[in-house]
GROMACS .gro file of C-alpha atoms in nm:
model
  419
    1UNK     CA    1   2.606   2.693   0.334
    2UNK     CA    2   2.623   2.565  -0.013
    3UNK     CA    3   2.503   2.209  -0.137
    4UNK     CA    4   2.848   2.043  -0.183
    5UNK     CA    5   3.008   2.179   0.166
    6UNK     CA    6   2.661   2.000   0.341
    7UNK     CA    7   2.738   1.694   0.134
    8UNK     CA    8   3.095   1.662   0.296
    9UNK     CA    9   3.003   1.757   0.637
   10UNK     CA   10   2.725   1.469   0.581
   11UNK     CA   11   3.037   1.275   0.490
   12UNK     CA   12   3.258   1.322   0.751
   13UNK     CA   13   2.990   1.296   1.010
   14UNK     CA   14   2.884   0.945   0.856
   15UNK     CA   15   3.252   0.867   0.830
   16UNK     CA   16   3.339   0.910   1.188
   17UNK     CA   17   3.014   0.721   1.342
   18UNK     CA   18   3.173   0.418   1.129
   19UNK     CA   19   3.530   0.465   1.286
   20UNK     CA   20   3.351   0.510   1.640
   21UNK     CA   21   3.213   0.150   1.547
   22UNK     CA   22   3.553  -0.022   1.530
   23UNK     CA   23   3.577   0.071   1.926
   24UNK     CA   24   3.263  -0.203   1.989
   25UNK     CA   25   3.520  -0.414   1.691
   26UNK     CA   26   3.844  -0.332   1.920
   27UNK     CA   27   3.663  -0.427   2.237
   28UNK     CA   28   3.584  -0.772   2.115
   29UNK     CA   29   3.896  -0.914   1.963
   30UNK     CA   30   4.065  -0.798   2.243
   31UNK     CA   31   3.754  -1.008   2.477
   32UNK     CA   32   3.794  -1.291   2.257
   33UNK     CA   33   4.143  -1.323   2.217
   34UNK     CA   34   4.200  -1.338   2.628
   35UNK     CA   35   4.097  -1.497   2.889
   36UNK     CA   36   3.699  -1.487   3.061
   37UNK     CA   37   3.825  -1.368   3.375
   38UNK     CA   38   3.978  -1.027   3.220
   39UNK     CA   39   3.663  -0.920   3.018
   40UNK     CA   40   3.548  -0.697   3.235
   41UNK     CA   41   3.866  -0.499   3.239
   42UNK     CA   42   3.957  -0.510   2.862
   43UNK     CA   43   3.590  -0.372   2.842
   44UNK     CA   44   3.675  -0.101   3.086
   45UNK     CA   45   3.982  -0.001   2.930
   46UNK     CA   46   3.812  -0.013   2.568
   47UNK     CA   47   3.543   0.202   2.700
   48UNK     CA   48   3.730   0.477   2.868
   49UNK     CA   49   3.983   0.482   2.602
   50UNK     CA   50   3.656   0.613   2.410
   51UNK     CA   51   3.575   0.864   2.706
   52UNK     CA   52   3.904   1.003   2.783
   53UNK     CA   53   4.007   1.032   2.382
   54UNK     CA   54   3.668   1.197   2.316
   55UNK     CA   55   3.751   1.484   2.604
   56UNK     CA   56   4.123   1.497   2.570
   57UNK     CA   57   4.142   1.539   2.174
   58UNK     CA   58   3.850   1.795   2.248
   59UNK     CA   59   4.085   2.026   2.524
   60UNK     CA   60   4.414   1.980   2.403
   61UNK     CA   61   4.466   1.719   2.125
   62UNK     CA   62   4.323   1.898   1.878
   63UNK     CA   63   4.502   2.265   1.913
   64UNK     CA   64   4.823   2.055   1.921
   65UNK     CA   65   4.745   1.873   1.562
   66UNK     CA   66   4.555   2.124   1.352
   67UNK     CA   67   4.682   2.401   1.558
   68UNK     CA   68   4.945   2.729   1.433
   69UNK     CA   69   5.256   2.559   1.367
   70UNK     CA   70   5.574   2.622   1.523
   71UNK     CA   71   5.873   2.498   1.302
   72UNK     CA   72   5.679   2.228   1.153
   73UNK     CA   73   5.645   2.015   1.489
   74UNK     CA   74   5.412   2.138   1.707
   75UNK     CA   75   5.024   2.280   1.675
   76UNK     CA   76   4.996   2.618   1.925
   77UNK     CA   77   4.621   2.717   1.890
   78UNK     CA   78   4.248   2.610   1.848
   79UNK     CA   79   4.248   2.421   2.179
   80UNK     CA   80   3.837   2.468   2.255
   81UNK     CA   81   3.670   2.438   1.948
   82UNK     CA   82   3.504   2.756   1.797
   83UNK     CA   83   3.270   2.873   1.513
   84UNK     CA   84   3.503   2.945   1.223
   85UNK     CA   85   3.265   3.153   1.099
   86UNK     CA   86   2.826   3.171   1.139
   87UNK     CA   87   2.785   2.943   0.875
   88UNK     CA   88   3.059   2.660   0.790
   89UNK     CA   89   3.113   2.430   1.088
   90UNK     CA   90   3.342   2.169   0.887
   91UNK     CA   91   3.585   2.239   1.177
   92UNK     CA   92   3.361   2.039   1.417
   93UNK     CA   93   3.344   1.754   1.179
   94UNK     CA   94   3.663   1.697   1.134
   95UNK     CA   95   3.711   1.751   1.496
   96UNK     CA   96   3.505   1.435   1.549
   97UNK     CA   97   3.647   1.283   1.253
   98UNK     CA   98   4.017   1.283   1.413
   99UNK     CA   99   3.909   1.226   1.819
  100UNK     CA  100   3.777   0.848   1.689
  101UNK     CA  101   4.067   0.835   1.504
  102UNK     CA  102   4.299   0.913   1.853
  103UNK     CA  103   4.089   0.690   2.030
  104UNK     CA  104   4.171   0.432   1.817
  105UNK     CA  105   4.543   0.475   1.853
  106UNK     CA  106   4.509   0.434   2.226
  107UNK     CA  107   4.330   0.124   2.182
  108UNK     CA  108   4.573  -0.051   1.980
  109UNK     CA  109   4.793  -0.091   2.343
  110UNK     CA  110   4.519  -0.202   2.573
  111UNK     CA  111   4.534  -0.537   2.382
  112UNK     CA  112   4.931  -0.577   2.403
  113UNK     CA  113   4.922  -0.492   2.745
  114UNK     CA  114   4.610  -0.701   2.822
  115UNK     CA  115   4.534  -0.914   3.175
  116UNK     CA  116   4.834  -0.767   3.378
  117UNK     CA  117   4.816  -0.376   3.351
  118UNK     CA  118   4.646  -0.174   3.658
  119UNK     CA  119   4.340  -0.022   3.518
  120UNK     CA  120   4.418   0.374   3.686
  121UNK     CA  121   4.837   0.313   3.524
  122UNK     CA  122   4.592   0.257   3.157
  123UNK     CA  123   4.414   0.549   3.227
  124UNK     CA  124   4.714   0.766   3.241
  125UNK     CA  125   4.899   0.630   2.931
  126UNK     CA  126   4.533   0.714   2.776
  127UNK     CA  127   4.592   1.071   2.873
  128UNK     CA  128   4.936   1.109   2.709
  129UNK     CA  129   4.861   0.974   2.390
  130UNK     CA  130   4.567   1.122   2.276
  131UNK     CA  131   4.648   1.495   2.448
  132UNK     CA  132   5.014   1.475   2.322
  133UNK     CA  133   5.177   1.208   2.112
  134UNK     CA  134   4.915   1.127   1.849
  135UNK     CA  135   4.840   1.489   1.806
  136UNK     CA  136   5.219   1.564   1.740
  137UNK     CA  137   5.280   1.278   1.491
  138UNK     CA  138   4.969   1.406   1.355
  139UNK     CA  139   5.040   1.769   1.340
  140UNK     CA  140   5.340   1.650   1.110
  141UNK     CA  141   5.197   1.464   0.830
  142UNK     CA  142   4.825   1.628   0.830
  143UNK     CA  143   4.861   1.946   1.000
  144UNK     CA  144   5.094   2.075   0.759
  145UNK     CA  145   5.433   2.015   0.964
  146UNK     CA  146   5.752   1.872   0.861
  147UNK     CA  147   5.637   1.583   0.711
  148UNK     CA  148   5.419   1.701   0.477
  149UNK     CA  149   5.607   1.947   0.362
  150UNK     CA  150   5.841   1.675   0.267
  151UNK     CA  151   5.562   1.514   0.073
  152UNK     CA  152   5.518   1.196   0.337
  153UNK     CA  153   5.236   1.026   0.217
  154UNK     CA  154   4.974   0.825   0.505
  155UNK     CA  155   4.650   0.921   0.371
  156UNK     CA  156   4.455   0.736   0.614
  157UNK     CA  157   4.680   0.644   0.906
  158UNK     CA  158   4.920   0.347   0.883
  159UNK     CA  159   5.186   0.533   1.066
  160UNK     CA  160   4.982   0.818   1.234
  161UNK     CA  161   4.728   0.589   1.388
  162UNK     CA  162   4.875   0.195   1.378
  163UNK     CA  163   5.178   0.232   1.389
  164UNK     CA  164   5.213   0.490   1.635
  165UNK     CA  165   4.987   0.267   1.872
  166UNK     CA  166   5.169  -0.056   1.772
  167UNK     CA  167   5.515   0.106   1.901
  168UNK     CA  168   5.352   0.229   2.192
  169UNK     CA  169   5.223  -0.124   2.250
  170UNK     CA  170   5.576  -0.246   2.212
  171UNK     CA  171   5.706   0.009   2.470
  172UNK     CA  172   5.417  -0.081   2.721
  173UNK     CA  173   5.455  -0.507   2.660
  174UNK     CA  174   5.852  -0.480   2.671
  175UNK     CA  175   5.812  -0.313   3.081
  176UNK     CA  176   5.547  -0.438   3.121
  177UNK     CA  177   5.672  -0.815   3.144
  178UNK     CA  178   5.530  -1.154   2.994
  179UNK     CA  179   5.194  -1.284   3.176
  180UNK     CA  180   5.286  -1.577   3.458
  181UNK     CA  181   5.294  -1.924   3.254
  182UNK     CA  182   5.348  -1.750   2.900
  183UNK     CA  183   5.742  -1.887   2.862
  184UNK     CA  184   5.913  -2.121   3.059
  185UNK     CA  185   6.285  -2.168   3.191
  186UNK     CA  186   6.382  -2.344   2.870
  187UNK     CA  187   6.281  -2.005   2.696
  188UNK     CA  188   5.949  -2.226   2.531
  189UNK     CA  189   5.654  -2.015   2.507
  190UNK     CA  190   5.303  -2.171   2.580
  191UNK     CA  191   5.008  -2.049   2.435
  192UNK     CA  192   4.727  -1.892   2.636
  193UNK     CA  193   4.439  -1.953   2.467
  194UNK     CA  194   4.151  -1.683   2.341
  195UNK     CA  195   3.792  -1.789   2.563
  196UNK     CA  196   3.610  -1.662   2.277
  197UNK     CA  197   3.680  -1.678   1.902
  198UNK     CA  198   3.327  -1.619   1.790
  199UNK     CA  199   3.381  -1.288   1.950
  200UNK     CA  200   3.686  -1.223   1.806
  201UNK     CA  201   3.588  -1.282   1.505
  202UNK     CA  202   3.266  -1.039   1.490
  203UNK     CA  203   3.519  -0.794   1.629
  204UNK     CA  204   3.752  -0.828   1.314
  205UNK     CA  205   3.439  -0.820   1.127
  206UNK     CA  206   3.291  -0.490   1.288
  207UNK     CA  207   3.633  -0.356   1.237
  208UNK     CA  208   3.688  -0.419   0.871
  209UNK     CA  209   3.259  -0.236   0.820
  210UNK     CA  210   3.429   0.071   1.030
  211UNK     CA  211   3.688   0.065   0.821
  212UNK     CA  212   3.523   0.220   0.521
  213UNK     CA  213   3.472   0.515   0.695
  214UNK     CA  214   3.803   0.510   0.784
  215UNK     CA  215   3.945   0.530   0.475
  216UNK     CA  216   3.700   0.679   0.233
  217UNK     CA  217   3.613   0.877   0.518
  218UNK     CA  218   3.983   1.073   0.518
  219UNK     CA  219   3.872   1.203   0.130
  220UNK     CA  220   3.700   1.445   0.394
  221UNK     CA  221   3.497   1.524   0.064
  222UNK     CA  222   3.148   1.368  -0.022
  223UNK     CA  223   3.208   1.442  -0.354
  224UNK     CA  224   3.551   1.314  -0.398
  225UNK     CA  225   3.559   1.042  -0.718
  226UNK     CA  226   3.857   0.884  -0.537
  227UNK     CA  227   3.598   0.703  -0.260
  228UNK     CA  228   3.472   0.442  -0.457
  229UNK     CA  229   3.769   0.319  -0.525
  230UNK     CA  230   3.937   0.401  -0.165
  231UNK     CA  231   3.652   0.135  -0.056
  232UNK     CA  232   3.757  -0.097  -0.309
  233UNK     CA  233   4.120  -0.075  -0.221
  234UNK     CA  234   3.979  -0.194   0.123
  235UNK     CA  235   3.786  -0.400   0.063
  236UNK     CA  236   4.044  -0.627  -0.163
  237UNK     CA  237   4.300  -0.533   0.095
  238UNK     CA  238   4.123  -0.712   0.385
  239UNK     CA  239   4.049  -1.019   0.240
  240UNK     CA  240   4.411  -1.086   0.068
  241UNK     CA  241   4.531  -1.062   0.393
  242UNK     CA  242   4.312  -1.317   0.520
  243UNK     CA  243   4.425  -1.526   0.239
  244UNK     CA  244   4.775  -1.436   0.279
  245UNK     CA  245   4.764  -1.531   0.618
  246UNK     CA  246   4.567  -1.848   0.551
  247UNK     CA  247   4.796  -1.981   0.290
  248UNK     CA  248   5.133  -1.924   0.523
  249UNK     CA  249   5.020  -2.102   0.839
  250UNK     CA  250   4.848  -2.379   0.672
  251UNK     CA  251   5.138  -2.454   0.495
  252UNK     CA  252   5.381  -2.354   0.805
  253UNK     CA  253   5.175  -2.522   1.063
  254UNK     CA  254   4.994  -2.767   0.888
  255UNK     CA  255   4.664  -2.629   1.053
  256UNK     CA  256   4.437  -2.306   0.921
  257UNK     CA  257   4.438  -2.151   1.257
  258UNK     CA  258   4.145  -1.905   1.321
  259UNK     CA  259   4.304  -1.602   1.522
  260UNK     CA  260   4.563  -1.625   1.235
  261UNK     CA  261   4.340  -1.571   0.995
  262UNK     CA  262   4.164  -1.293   1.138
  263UNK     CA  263   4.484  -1.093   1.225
  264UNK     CA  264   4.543  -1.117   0.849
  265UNK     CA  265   4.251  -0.953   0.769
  266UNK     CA  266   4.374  -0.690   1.009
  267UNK     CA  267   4.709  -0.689   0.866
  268UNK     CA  268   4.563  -0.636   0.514
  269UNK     CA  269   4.336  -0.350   0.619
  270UNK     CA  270   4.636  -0.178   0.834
  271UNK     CA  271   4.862  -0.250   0.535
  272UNK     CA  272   4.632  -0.065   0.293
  273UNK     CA  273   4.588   0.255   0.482
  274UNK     CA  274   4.863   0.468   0.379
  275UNK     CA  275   4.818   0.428   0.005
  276UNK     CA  276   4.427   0.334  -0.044
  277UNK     CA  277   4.452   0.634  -0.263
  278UNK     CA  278   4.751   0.619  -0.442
  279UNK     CA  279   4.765   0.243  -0.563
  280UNK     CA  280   4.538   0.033  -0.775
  281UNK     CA  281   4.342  -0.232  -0.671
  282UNK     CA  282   4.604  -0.518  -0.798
  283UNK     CA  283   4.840  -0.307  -0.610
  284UNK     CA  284   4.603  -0.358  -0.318
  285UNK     CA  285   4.576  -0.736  -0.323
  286UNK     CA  286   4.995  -0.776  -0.303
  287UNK     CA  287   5.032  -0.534  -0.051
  288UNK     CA  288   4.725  -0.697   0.139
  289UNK     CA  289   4.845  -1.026   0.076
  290UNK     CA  290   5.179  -0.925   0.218
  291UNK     CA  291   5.068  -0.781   0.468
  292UNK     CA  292   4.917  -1.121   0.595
  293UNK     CA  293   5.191  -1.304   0.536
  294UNK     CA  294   5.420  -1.007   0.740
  295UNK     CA  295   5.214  -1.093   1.050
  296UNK     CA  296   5.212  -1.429   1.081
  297UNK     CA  297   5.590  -1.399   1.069
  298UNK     CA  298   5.628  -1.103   1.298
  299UNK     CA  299   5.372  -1.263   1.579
  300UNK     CA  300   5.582  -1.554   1.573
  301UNK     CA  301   5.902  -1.358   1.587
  302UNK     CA  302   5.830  -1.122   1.883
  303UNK     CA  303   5.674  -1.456   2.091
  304UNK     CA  304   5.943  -1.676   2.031
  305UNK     CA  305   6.249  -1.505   1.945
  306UNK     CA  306   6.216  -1.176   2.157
  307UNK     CA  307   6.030  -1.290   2.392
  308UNK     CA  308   5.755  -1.042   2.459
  309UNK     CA  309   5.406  -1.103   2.543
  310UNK     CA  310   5.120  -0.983   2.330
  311UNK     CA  311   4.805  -1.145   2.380
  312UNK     CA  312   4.624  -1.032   2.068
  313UNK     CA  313   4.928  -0.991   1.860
  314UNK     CA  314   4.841  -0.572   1.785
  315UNK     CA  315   5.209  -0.501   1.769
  316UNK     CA  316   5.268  -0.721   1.484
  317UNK     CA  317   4.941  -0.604   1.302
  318UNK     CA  318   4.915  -0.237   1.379
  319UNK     CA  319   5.295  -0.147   1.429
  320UNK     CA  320   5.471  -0.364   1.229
  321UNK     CA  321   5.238  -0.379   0.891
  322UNK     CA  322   5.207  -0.019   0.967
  323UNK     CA  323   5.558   0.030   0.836
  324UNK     CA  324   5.480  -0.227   0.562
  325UNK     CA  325   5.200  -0.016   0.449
  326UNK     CA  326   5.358   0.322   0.495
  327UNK     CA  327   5.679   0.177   0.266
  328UNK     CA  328   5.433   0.013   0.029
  329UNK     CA  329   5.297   0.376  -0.117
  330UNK     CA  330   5.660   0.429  -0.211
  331UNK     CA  331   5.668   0.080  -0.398
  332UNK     CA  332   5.344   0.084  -0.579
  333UNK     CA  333   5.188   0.432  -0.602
  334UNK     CA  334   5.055   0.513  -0.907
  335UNK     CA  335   5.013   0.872  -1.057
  336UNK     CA  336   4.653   0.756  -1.227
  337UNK     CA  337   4.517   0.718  -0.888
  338UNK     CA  338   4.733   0.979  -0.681
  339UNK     CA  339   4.606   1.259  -0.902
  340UNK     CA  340   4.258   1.169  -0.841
  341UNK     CA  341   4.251   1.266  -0.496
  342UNK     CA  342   4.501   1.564  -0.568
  343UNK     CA  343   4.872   1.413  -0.533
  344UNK     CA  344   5.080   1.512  -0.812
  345UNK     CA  345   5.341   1.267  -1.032
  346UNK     CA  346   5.391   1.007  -0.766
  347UNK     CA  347   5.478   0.709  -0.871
  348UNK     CA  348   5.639   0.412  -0.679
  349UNK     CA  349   5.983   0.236  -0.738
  350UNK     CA  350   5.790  -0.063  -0.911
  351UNK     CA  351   5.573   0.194  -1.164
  352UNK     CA  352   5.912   0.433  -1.280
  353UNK     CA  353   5.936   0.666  -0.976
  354UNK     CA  354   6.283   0.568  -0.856
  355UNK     CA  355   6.338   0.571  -0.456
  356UNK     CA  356   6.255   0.933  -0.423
  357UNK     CA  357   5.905   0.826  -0.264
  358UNK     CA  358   6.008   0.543  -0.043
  359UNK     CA  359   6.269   0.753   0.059
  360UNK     CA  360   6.090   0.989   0.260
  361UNK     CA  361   5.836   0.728   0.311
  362UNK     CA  362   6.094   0.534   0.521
  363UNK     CA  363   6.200   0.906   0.700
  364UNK     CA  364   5.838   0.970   0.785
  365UNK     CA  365   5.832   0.637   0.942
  366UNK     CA  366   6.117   0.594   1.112
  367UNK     CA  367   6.079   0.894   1.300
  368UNK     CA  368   5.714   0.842   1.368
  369UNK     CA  369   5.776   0.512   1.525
  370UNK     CA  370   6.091   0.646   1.760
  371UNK     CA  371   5.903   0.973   1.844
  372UNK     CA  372   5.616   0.765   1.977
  373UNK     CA  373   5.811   0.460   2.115
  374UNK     CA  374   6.084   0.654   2.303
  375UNK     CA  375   5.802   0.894   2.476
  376UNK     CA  376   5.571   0.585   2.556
  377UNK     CA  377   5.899   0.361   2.659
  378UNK     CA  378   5.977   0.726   2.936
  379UNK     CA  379   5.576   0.717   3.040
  380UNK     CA  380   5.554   0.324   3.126
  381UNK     CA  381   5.916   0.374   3.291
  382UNK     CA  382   5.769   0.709   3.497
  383UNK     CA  383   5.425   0.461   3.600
  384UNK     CA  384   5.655   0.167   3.649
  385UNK     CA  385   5.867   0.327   3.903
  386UNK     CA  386   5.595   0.529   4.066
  387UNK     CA  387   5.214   0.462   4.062
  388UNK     CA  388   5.275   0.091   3.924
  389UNK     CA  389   5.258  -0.070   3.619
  390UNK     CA  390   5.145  -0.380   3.650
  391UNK     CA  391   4.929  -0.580   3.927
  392UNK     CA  392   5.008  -0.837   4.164
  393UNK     CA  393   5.089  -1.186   4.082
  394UNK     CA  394   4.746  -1.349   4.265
  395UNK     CA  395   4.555  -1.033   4.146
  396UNK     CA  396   4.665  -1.169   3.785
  397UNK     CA  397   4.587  -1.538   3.866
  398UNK     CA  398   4.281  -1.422   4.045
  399UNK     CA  399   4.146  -1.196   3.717
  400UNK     CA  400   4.146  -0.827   3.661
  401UNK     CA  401   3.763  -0.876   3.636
  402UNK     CA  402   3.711  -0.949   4.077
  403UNK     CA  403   4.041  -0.781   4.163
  404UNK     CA  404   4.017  -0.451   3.978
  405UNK     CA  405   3.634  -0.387   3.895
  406UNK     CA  406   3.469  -0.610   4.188
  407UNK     CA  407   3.255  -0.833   3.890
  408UNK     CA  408   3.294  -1.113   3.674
  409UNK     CA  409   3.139  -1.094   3.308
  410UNK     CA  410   3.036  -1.426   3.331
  411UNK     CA  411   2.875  -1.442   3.722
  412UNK     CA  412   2.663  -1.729   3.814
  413UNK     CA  413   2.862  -2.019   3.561
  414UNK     CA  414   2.923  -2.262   3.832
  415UNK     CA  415   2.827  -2.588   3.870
  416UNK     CA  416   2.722  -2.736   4.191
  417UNK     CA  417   2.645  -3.069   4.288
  418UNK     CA  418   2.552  -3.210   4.629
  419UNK     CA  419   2.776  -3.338   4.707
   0.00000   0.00000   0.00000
């Protein structure tokens, strides 16, 4: 094997230990954002989300992305890895590459449908999504289907990963039903406050480090020139979303409120992932900064106005600044950049391009986010109606933690007196 094909197997190896990361980042906004007495379970789900992806994508994920297409839709081959040949194993690599990334699409729902879903009812929407819808969505925009033949641009996963798991959340939270005490008869919500935000908060932070594998990471080349500034693009995405985010409830709410700010940071680093390597970095600060203002709005929107409980607010930051950032490549690509990392004369709307590009941007989207929400919105229905969806009301008041695992994460807290 020559020098430069080691160099990006090195690359996409180190690239997909930093996206396995975000799972320990996942794990703990979701802890922090929800109550003590559902840890246990939200580290459960987090965990086997890892597990199950990991095996699934391996069996029959895979085959069904990066398979032989059929029409454009569907992958029909390579469903057990294999040598390709006795010397270049890139296929394994990217294998790994892609099963973090399915994991992570998975996990994007456990925290929308956090302290009321049955642990087994998770387990089989865990199934679904990384054997069949992820891989499909995948299959057309980077396994050569439909999309891509199109020229749909999502370099590193703002529709194939967030907002394919944001719409799934959606699906899951809207049958799924608010937690007991969330909204009242008046149609008032009441918060339910986070246990731990110093948790959250190293989660966000352990997610935005994983994130530069994420992104640089999908160059899938070592030696690409386009990764320095892919980490950049990041990097400046990130924190103007924090700032975005900042700015807009301070001045909404009169208070700089924490889990705010630390879903912006999210929102700028979801918003960011389509075009990391088709915009500049200025371009990269708006759409960040957007992106935090977007889900400040959109949390309070789906509480308030439709009514539908997310405890860590992941629909609003994976699904719905998904779309932003998918649309956002056809706004402010730049041909400079694109042609760096091998995209021909795009440019966006704002840089000469016309609406060509956000054109099939908004196609590739759309029908992304119905594919996955109207096959996730049949699966909860199927567990709903079946096996069960959701657990008992004193099982819920009681904790998943005792009533579905048998263990509190926090044993032995009491206080006792003599009395």
């Amino acid at each position: 094997m020559d020098l430069a094909k080691s160099i990006d197997i090195i690359w996409i190896l180190l690239s997909s230990f930093l996206v396995f990361s975000m799972h320990a980042g996942f794990t703990l906004v979701e802890v922090g954002f929800t109550r003590a007495k559902n840890s246990v379970n939200i580290v459960m789900k987090n965990f086997m989300t890892i597990v199950l992806g990991i095996l699934i994508y391996f069996f029959i994920g895979y085959g069904i992305m990066f398979g032989k297409s059929i029409g454009g839709l569907i992958g029909t081959n390579n469903f057990i890895l294999k040598l390709l040949n006795n010397s270049d194993t890139t296929n394994f690599a990217i294998w790994l590459f892609q099963a973090v990334f399915a994991a992570t699409s998975a996990t994007i729902v456990s925290g929308a449908m956090a302290e009321r879903t049955k642990f087994y009812s998770y387990l089989i929407f865990c199934f679904v999504i990384t054997a069949f819808v992820y891989p499909v969505v995948g299959h057309w925009i980077w396994g050569g289907g439909w999309l891509n033949k199109l020229g749909f641009i999502d370099f590193a996963g703002s529709t194939v990963v967030h907002s394919v798991g944001g719409f799934s959340a959606l699906a899951g939270a809207m049958l799924l039903g608010p937690r007991f005490g969330k909204y009242n008869k008046n149609k008032t919500s009441n918060a339910i406050p986070g246990h731990s935000i110093p948790l959250a908060a190293l989660g966000v932070i352990i997610l935005w480090f994983g994130w530069f594998g994420f992104n640089p990471g999908s160059t899938l080349s070592g030696s690409s020139p386009a990764i320095s500034f892919i980490a950049v693009n990041t990097a400046l995405a990130g924190a103007a979303g924090a700032l975005g985010s900042l700015v807009y409830v301070w001045l909404k709410y009169k208070k700089p409120d924490a889990s705010m700010v630390l879903n912006g940071a999210l929102a700028g680093l979801v918003g960011i992932t389509a075009g990391c390597t088709v915009v500049s970095p200025l371009s990269s600060i708006i759409i960040g900064f957007i992106s935090g203002i977007i889900v400040v709005i959109s949390v309070d929107f789906i509480d308030k106005k439709l009514r539908i409980d997310d405890p860590v607010g992941a629909i609003s930051v994976h699904g719905i600044c998904g779309v932003f950032g998918t649309l956002a490549v056809g706004l402010f690509a730049q041909a400079d950049y694109a042609r760096i990392s091998g995209f021909d004369k795009i440019n966006g709307l704002f840089f000469g391009g016309g609406f060509k590009q956000l054109l099939v941007q908004f196609i590739g989207s759309i029908s992304s986010i119905s594919f996955s929400f109207i096959i996730m919105l049949a699966l909860f229905s199927a567990i709903k109606y079946s096996v069960g969806l959701r657990v008992s009301r004193e099982e819920e008041l009681k904790g998943l933690d005792i009533t579905e695992h048998g263990m509190e994460a926090y044993s032995g807290f009491q206080i006792f007196t003599n009395e």
